[in-house]
Amino acid sequence: MRDDNGRNTIIFVVVTAIFLIAYQALVLGPQAERRKAALQAQREAAASTAVTPDGTPVAAAEPGAVATAAAAPRPVVVDRAQALATDAVTGQASERVIIRTPTLSGSLSLIGARVDDLYLTRYRETLAEGSPPVELFRPQGMNHAYQALFGWTGANVAGGTPGPATPWRLTEGATLTPTTPVTLTWDNGAGLRFTRRISVDDRYVFTVRDTVANFGAAPISLRPWGRVERLGVPDDLGRQQILHEGAIGTFSDDGSGYTTTELKYGAWVKKPVEEEQSVGGWLGITDKYWLAALIPDQDERIDAGFRVRDGEAYDTYSATMQGRERTVAPGMQITHEQRLFAGAKVNDVLSAYETELGLPRFVYAIDWGFLFFLTRPILIVLDFFYGILGNVGLAILALTVCIKLLLFPLANKAYESLSKMRNLQPKMEEIKKKHGDDAQKQQQELMALYQREKINPLAGCIPILIQIPVFYALYKVLFVTIEVRHAPFFGWIQDLSARDPSNIWTLFGLIPWDPASAPVIGGLLVGALGLGVLAIVYGFTMWLQQAMNPPPPDPVQKQIFAFLPFVFTFIMAPFAAGLLVYWIWNNILSILQQYVIMHRFKAPNPIDGFIDKYLKKKPA
């Protein structure tokens, strides 16, 4: 009886690959187009419609809860200028303090002292000329408002405590810069005076220092709080399972061992974290490249939570922390300090804050994945080579060389075994003819042949298996780290974190036509069937490397293996250009290494066959 297990396994792999291509073309592609169309429709609506909320307060599920679009019967879509000019909570004119740093621009509102208007000036939304800087925070009253708030809460405090609707008065400073902090004051009219000093460094951290003075006759008990909140899920929310976007925080009950809690938006709604007690730590909301995080004093015991307030239009997602209760005696004052990180998740920047502020696991705000022990070192090596070469693409090539050097001894042994097996092809064919359809006898004879020649038939698989986690880790680096975002290579590759923009259906730019405009199949032509130059080169190098290996003894397996480079050309086409650059260069180095070894063992190979057939001069 013939053993078909190997053939069935390969058929399963090929069918799975075809299924993945079809899924990308028929499901993921159309979904992406629908999301893009919905986002465009929302932007058009925001540009033409002006609706303000009615200002009715929402039942406070957390300290400082204010009216949001949850109280409105439909989405709030005022334009930005209107939202900046008129406060959406109180309906009053909004006085603002300008924020200017080397990395940030925007403003904070004196109503509530809310940091709600912030751009990251070193990053652009797209590579298009004139593209605006990345928007991090968005004012109350707009779709997907996003802001940070700070205040105090206390039971039965006459005159109230400062919150999102408090009208603060600017008493010192005019523009918030790294060298010029601003001071705000508010008197509750019942013996309590609150003074807030806000400063910002030259990167991404705001420091909010509150002083509470009690001029009354009785002691007052207060608790400080901070909150980062977002109205609705962002339009560009990633759908990839390998990326975390949503709530994130690092906590410890006793201040010793810290653990990181993560909630994607779906889990955030289903099972919010109402209260997490911690000594120090941090918490906030993370996007693919950006982070807004509250940072308490690392000796402070806090109550933290990730909560959701329901709304007819959008839910409001919030990360909230409350400090311990403080008592302000008559004629005395207390001071409390907390920080806000609002910026890009740059590895070096997060690592520096982790050291400077003593923040536990702050660098893990970047989603390194379960192979973090590979992912982060790969980024560090890439960054090192980038500092020398000045180009991320060249840094990827240098990293590939380092990986090949580490695997060189193992790969050498593997290619030696493959070369010996190549030389044994005639003997293997004789065994196959001799025993005909007796698969068991064939297998016994082949194993005996391998033992006599001291060959390990599985040695060729080892380098490939070892490179799989490296491949995944590099994919993760290219996908989630901002250091690679919008990083150019050469020629038409202007963003190594995005797919190759060239397309076979435009003859790689020679035809001025957008394949996406084709009816019915437009999505396929720019998606699963949109092969770029890099994908085709990758497919060719995969075929050549496979052609240098001994062919499978089974004819069906041989045909399937011959088909695999074609299949993987389409599978790899949508991947980041940087990943294809790595894999092509890795294949080329492997081919060169294998070619040298095959020459040493005088094993036939397709490169010499091509040279002999087409390039060598024939004798007269």
Coordinates of C-alpha atoms in Angstrom, one line a residue, residues 176-516:
L176 CA 3.1 76.5 27.7
T177 CA 6.6 75.5 26.6
P178 CA 9.4 73.4 28.1
T179 CA 10.8 76.6 29.6
T180 CA 7.6 78.4 30.5
P181 CA 5.1 76.6 32.7
V182 CA 1.7 78.1 33.3
T183 CA -0.2 78.5 36.6
L184 CA -4.0 78.3 36.9
T185 CA -6.1 79.1 40.0
W186 CA -9.7 78.5 41.1
D187 CA -11.4 79.5 44.3
N188 CA -14.5 77.6 45.3
G189 CA -15.9 80.5 47.2
A190 CA -16.1 78.4 50.4
G191 CA -12.6 78.6 51.8
L192 CA -10.7 76.3 49.3
R193 CA -8.2 77.7 46.8
F194 CA -6.8 75.4 44.2
T195 CA -3.6 76.3 42.3
R196 CA -2.5 74.2 39.4
R197 CA 0.9 74.5 37.8
I198 CA 1.3 72.7 34.5
S199 CA 4.6 72.1 32.9
V200 CA 5.8 70.1 29.9
D201 CA 9.2 68.7 28.9
D202 CA 10.8 68.8 25.4
R203 CA 9.4 65.3 24.6
Y204 CA 5.9 64.1 25.7
V205 CA 5.3 64.4 29.4
F206 CA 3.1 67.0 31.1
T207 CA 3.5 67.5 34.9
V208 CA 0.3 68.6 36.7
R209 CA 1.2 70.0 40.2
D210 CA -1.9 70.8 42.3
T211 CA -1.8 72.8 45.6
V212 CA -4.9 73.0 47.8
A213 CA -5.1 75.7 50.5
N214 CA -7.8 75.6 53.2
F215 CA -8.8 79.0 54.5
G216 CA -11.9 77.7 56.2
A217 CA -12.5 76.7 59.8
A218 CA -13.0 72.9 59.3
P219 CA -10.7 70.2 57.8
I220 CA -11.5 69.0 54.3
S221 CA -10.9 65.5 52.9
L222 CA -10.1 65.2 49.2
R223 CA -8.9 62.7 46.7
P224 CA -7.1 63.6 43.5
W225 CA -8.0 62.0 40.2
G226 CA -6.9 61.9 36.6
R227 CA -8.6 60.5 33.5
V228 CA -7.8 59.9 29.9
E229 CA -11.0 59.4 27.9
R230 CA -11.9 58.7 24.3
L231 CA -15.3 59.0 22.7
G232 CA -15.9 55.9 20.5
V233 CA -13.5 53.6 18.8
P234 CA -11.0 55.2 16.4
D235 CA -11.8 55.0 12.7
D236 CA -8.4 53.6 11.8
L237 CA -8.5 50.9 14.5
G238 CA -6.4 47.9 13.3
R239 CA -8.1 44.6 12.8
Q240 CA -4.9 42.5 13.0
Q241 CA -4.8 40.0 15.8
I242 CA -1.1 40.6 16.4
L243 CA -1.6 44.2 17.5
H244 CA -3.0 45.5 20.8
E245 CA -5.0 48.7 20.7
G246 CA -7.1 49.8 23.7
A247 CA -6.6 50.0 27.4
I248 CA -3.2 49.3 28.9
G249 CA -1.7 49.6 32.4
T250 CA 0.9 48.3 34.7
F251 CA 0.0 47.6 38.3
S252 CA 1.2 46.1 41.6
D253 CA -0.6 45.7 44.9
D254 CA 2.6 46.1 46.9
G255 CA 4.9 48.0 44.6
S256 CA 7.2 45.0 44.0
G257 CA 6.2 42.8 41.2
Y258 CA 4.4 44.6 38.4
T259 CA 2.1 43.0 35.7
T260 CA 0.7 44.6 32.6
T261 CA -3.1 44.6 31.9
E262 CA -4.4 44.9 28.4
L263 CA -7.9 45.2 27.1
K264 CA -8.9 45.5 23.5
Y265 CA -12.0 47.6 22.8
G266 CA -14.3 44.6 22.5
A267 CA -13.1 43.1 25.8
W268 CA -13.2 46.6 27.3
V269 CA -17.0 46.8 26.7
K270 CA -17.7 43.2 27.8
K271 CA -15.6 43.2 31.0
P272 CA -14.3 46.6 32.1
V273 CA -11.9 46.8 35.0
E274 CA -13.8 48.7 37.7
E275 CA -11.1 48.9 40.3
E276 CA -7.4 47.9 40.3
Q277 CA -5.4 48.8 43.3
S278 CA -1.7 49.6 42.8
V279 CA 1.3 51.3 44.3
G280 CA 2.6 53.4 41.5
G281 CA 2.5 52.0 37.9
W282 CA 0.7 53.8 35.0
L283 CA -2.3 53.3 32.8
G284 CA -3.9 54.8 29.7
I285 CA -5.1 54.2 26.1
T286 CA -2.8 52.9 23.4
D287 CA -3.0 53.1 19.7
K288 CA -0.6 51.4 17.2
Y289 CA 2.0 54.1 17.4
W290 CA 0.6 56.6 20.0
L291 CA 0.0 56.5 23.7
A292 CA -1.9 58.7 26.3
A293 CA -1.0 57.5 29.8
L294 CA -1.6 58.7 33.4
I295 CA 1.5 58.5 35.6
P296 CA 1.1 58.8 39.4
D297 CA 3.9 59.3 41.9
Q298 CA 5.5 55.8 42.1
D299 CA 5.0 55.8 45.9
E300 CA 1.3 56.7 45.7
R301 CA -1.3 54.0 46.3
I302 CA -4.0 54.5 43.6
D303 CA -7.3 53.0 42.6
A304 CA -7.3 52.5 38.8
G305 CA -10.0 51.4 36.4
F306 CA -10.8 51.0 32.7
R307 CA -14.5 51.9 32.4
V308 CA -17.1 52.4 29.7
R309 CA -20.0 54.8 29.7
D310 CA -22.8 53.8 27.2
G311 CA -24.0 56.3 24.6
E312 CA -26.6 56.3 21.8
A313 CA -24.0 57.3 19.3
Y314 CA -20.6 56.3 20.8
D315 CA -19.5 54.7 24.0
T316 CA -16.9 56.7 26.1
Y317 CA -13.8 54.7 27.0
S318 CA -11.8 56.0 30.0
A319 CA -8.7 55.1 32.0
T320 CA -9.1 56.6 35.4
M321 CA -7.0 56.7 38.6
Q322 CA -7.7 58.1 42.1
G323 CA -5.1 58.9 44.7
R324 CA -5.3 58.3 48.4
E325 CA -7.5 60.6 50.5
R326 CA -5.8 63.7 51.9
T327 CA -7.0 65.9 54.7
V328 CA -6.3 69.6 54.5
A329 CA -6.4 71.2 58.0
P330 CA -7.6 74.8 58.5
G331 CA -4.9 77.3 57.6
M332 CA -2.8 74.5 55.9
Q333 CA -2.2 73.4 52.3
I334 CA -1.2 70.2 50.5
T335 CA 0.4 69.5 47.2
H336 CA -0.1 66.6 44.8
E337 CA 1.7 65.8 41.5
Q338 CA 0.8 63.5 38.7
R339 CA 1.9 63.3 35.1
L340 CA 0.6 62.7 31.6
F341 CA 2.4 61.0 28.8
A342 CA 0.9 62.1 25.4
G343 CA 3.0 61.1 22.4
A344 CA 4.7 58.6 20.2
K345 CA 5.8 55.2 21.4
V346 CA 9.5 55.6 20.5
N347 CA 11.6 52.8 22.1
D348 CA 14.4 55.1 23.3
V349 CA 11.9 57.7 24.6
L350 CA 9.9 55.2 26.6
S351 CA 13.1 53.6 27.9
A352 CA 14.4 56.9 29.0
Y353 CA 11.2 57.8 30.9
E354 CA 11.2 54.3 32.4
T355 CA 14.6 55.1 34.0
E356 CA 14.1 58.8 34.8
L357 CA 10.7 58.4 36.4
G358 CA 11.1 54.9 37.7
L359 CA 8.2 53.6 35.6
P360 CA 7.7 49.8 35.6
R361 CA 7.6 48.2 32.2
F362 CA 6.9 51.5 30.5
V363 CA 8.7 50.3 27.4
Y364 CA 6.1 47.5 27.1
A365 CA 3.6 50.1 26.0
I366 CA 5.0 49.0 22.6
D367 CA 3.3 45.8 21.7
W368 CA 6.5 43.6 21.3
G369 CA 4.4 40.4 21.2
F370 CA 5.1 37.0 22.8
L371 CA 8.5 36.9 21.2
F372 CA 9.6 40.1 23.0
F373 CA 13.0 38.6 23.7
L374 CA 13.6 38.7 19.9
T375 CA 11.5 41.6 18.8
R376 CA 13.0 44.3 20.9
P377 CA 16.7 43.3 20.3
I378 CA 15.9 43.2 16.6
L379 CA 14.7 46.8 16.8
I380 CA 17.8 47.8 18.8
V381 CA 20.0 46.3 16.2
L382 CA 18.1 48.0 13.4
D383 CA 18.4 51.3 15.2
F384 CA 22.1 50.7 15.6
F385 CA 22.7 50.1 11.9
Y386 CA 20.4 53.0 11.0
G387 CA 22.6 55.3 13.0
I388 CA 25.6 54.1 10.9
L389 CA 23.9 53.7 7.5
G390 CA 21.2 56.4 7.6
N391 CA 18.6 54.2 5.9
V392 CA 16.3 51.7 7.5
G393 CA 16.3 49.5 4.3
L394 CA 20.1 49.2 4.5
A395 CA 19.8 48.5 8.2
I396 CA 17.5 45.6 7.4
L397 CA 20.1 44.2 4.9
A398 CA 22.8 44.5 7.6
L399 CA 20.6 42.8 10.2
T400 CA 20.0 40.0 7.7
V401 CA 23.8 39.5 7.3
C402 CA 24.1 39.3 11.1
I403 CA 21.4 36.7 11.3
K404 CA 23.1 34.7 8.5
L405 CA 26.4 34.8 10.3
L406 CA 24.9 33.5 13.5
L407 CA 23.3 30.6 11.6
F408 CA 26.3 30.1 9.3
P409 CA 27.7 26.9 10.9
L410 CA 24.2 25.3 11.1
A411 CA 23.3 26.3 7.6
N412 CA 26.7 25.0 6.3
K413 CA 25.9 21.5 7.7
A414 CA 22.4 21.6 6.3
Y415 CA 23.7 22.6 2.8
E416 CA 26.4 19.9 2.9
S417 CA 23.7 17.3 3.6
L418 CA 21.6 18.7 0.7
S419 CA 24.6 18.6 -1.6
K420 CA 25.3 15.0 -0.7
M421 CA 21.7 14.1 -1.3
R422 CA 21.8 15.8 -4.6
N423 CA 24.7 13.6 -5.6
L424 CA 22.8 10.5 -4.4
Q425 CA 19.9 11.2 -6.8
P426 CA 20.9 8.4 -9.3
K427 CA 21.1 5.8 -6.4
M428 CA 17.8 7.0 -5.0
E429 CA 16.2 6.6 -8.5
E430 CA 17.5 3.1 -8.7
I431 CA 16.0 2.2 -5.3
K432 CA 12.7 3.7 -6.5
K433 CA 12.7 1.6 -9.7
K434 CA 13.8 -1.6 -7.9
H435 CA 11.0 -1.6 -5.4
G436 CA 8.2 -0.1 -7.5
D437 CA 5.1 0.5 -5.4
D438 CA 6.5 -1.0 -2.2
A439 CA 6.7 2.3 -0.3
Q440 CA 7.8 0.7 3.0
K441 CA 10.7 -1.1 1.3
Q442 CA 11.7 2.1 -0.5
Q443 CA 11.8 4.0 2.8
Q444 CA 14.0 1.3 4.4
E445 CA 16.5 1.3 1.6
L446 CA 16.6 5.1 1.5
M447 CA 17.3 5.2 5.3
A448 CA 20.0 2.6 4.9
L449 CA 21.6 4.7 2.1
Y450 CA 21.5 7.8 4.3
Q451 CA 23.2 6.0 7.1
R452 CA 26.0 4.6 4.8
E453 CA 26.6 8.1 3.4
K454 CA 26.2 9.8 6.9
I455 CA 23.4 12.1 5.7
N456 CA 20.7 13.6 7.8
P457 CA 17.7 14.2 5.5
L458 CA 16.1 16.6 8.0
A459 CA 19.1 18.8 8.2
G460 CA 17.9 21.1 5.5
C461 CA 14.8 22.0 7.5
I462 CA 16.6 23.2 10.6
P463 CA 17.7 26.6 9.3
I464 CA 14.2 27.3 8.0
L465 CA 12.6 26.3 11.3
I466 CA 15.0 28.6 13.2
Q467 CA 14.3 31.5 11.0
I468 CA 10.5 31.3 11.5
P469 CA 10.6 33.1 14.9
V470 CA 13.1 35.6 13.5
F471 CA 10.8 36.2 10.6
Y472 CA 7.8 36.8 12.9
A473 CA 9.8 39.1 15.2
L474 CA 10.9 41.2 12.3
Y475 CA 7.4 41.3 10.9
K476 CA 6.2 42.6 14.4
V477 CA 9.0 45.2 14.4
L478 CA 8.0 46.5 10.9
F479 CA 4.3 46.4 11.8
V480 CA 4.2 48.1 15.3
T481 CA 7.3 50.2 15.8
I482 CA 7.2 53.9 14.9
E483 CA 10.9 53.9 14.1
V484 CA 10.0 52.1 10.8
R485 CA 6.8 54.0 10.1
H486 CA 7.2 56.0 6.8
A487 CA 10.9 54.9 6.6
P488 CA 12.0 55.1 2.9
F489 CA 14.3 52.7 1.1
F490 CA 15.3 53.6 -2.5
G491 CA 13.4 54.2 -5.7
W492 CA 9.7 53.6 -5.4
I493 CA 9.8 52.2 -1.9
Q494 CA 9.0 55.2 0.3
D495 CA 7.5 53.4 3.3
L496 CA 9.1 50.1 4.4
S497 CA 6.2 49.5 6.9
A498 CA 3.6 49.4 4.1
R499 CA 3.2 47.0 1.2
D500 CA 5.1 47.5 -2.1
P501 CA 3.1 50.3 -4.0
S502 CA 4.1 49.0 -7.4
N503 CA 1.5 46.8 -9.2
I504 CA 1.8 44.4 -12.1
W505 CA -1.5 45.6 -13.5
T506 CA 0.0 49.1 -14.2
L507 CA 3.2 47.4 -15.6
F508 CA 4.8 48.8 -12.4
G509 CA 3.9 52.4 -13.1
L510 CA 4.3 52.5 -16.9
I511 CA 0.5 52.7 -17.4
P512 CA -1.2 55.7 -15.8
W513 CA -4.2 53.7 -14.5
D514 CA -5.6 53.0 -11.0
P515 CA -6.5 49.3 -10.8
A516 CA -8.8 50.0 -7.9

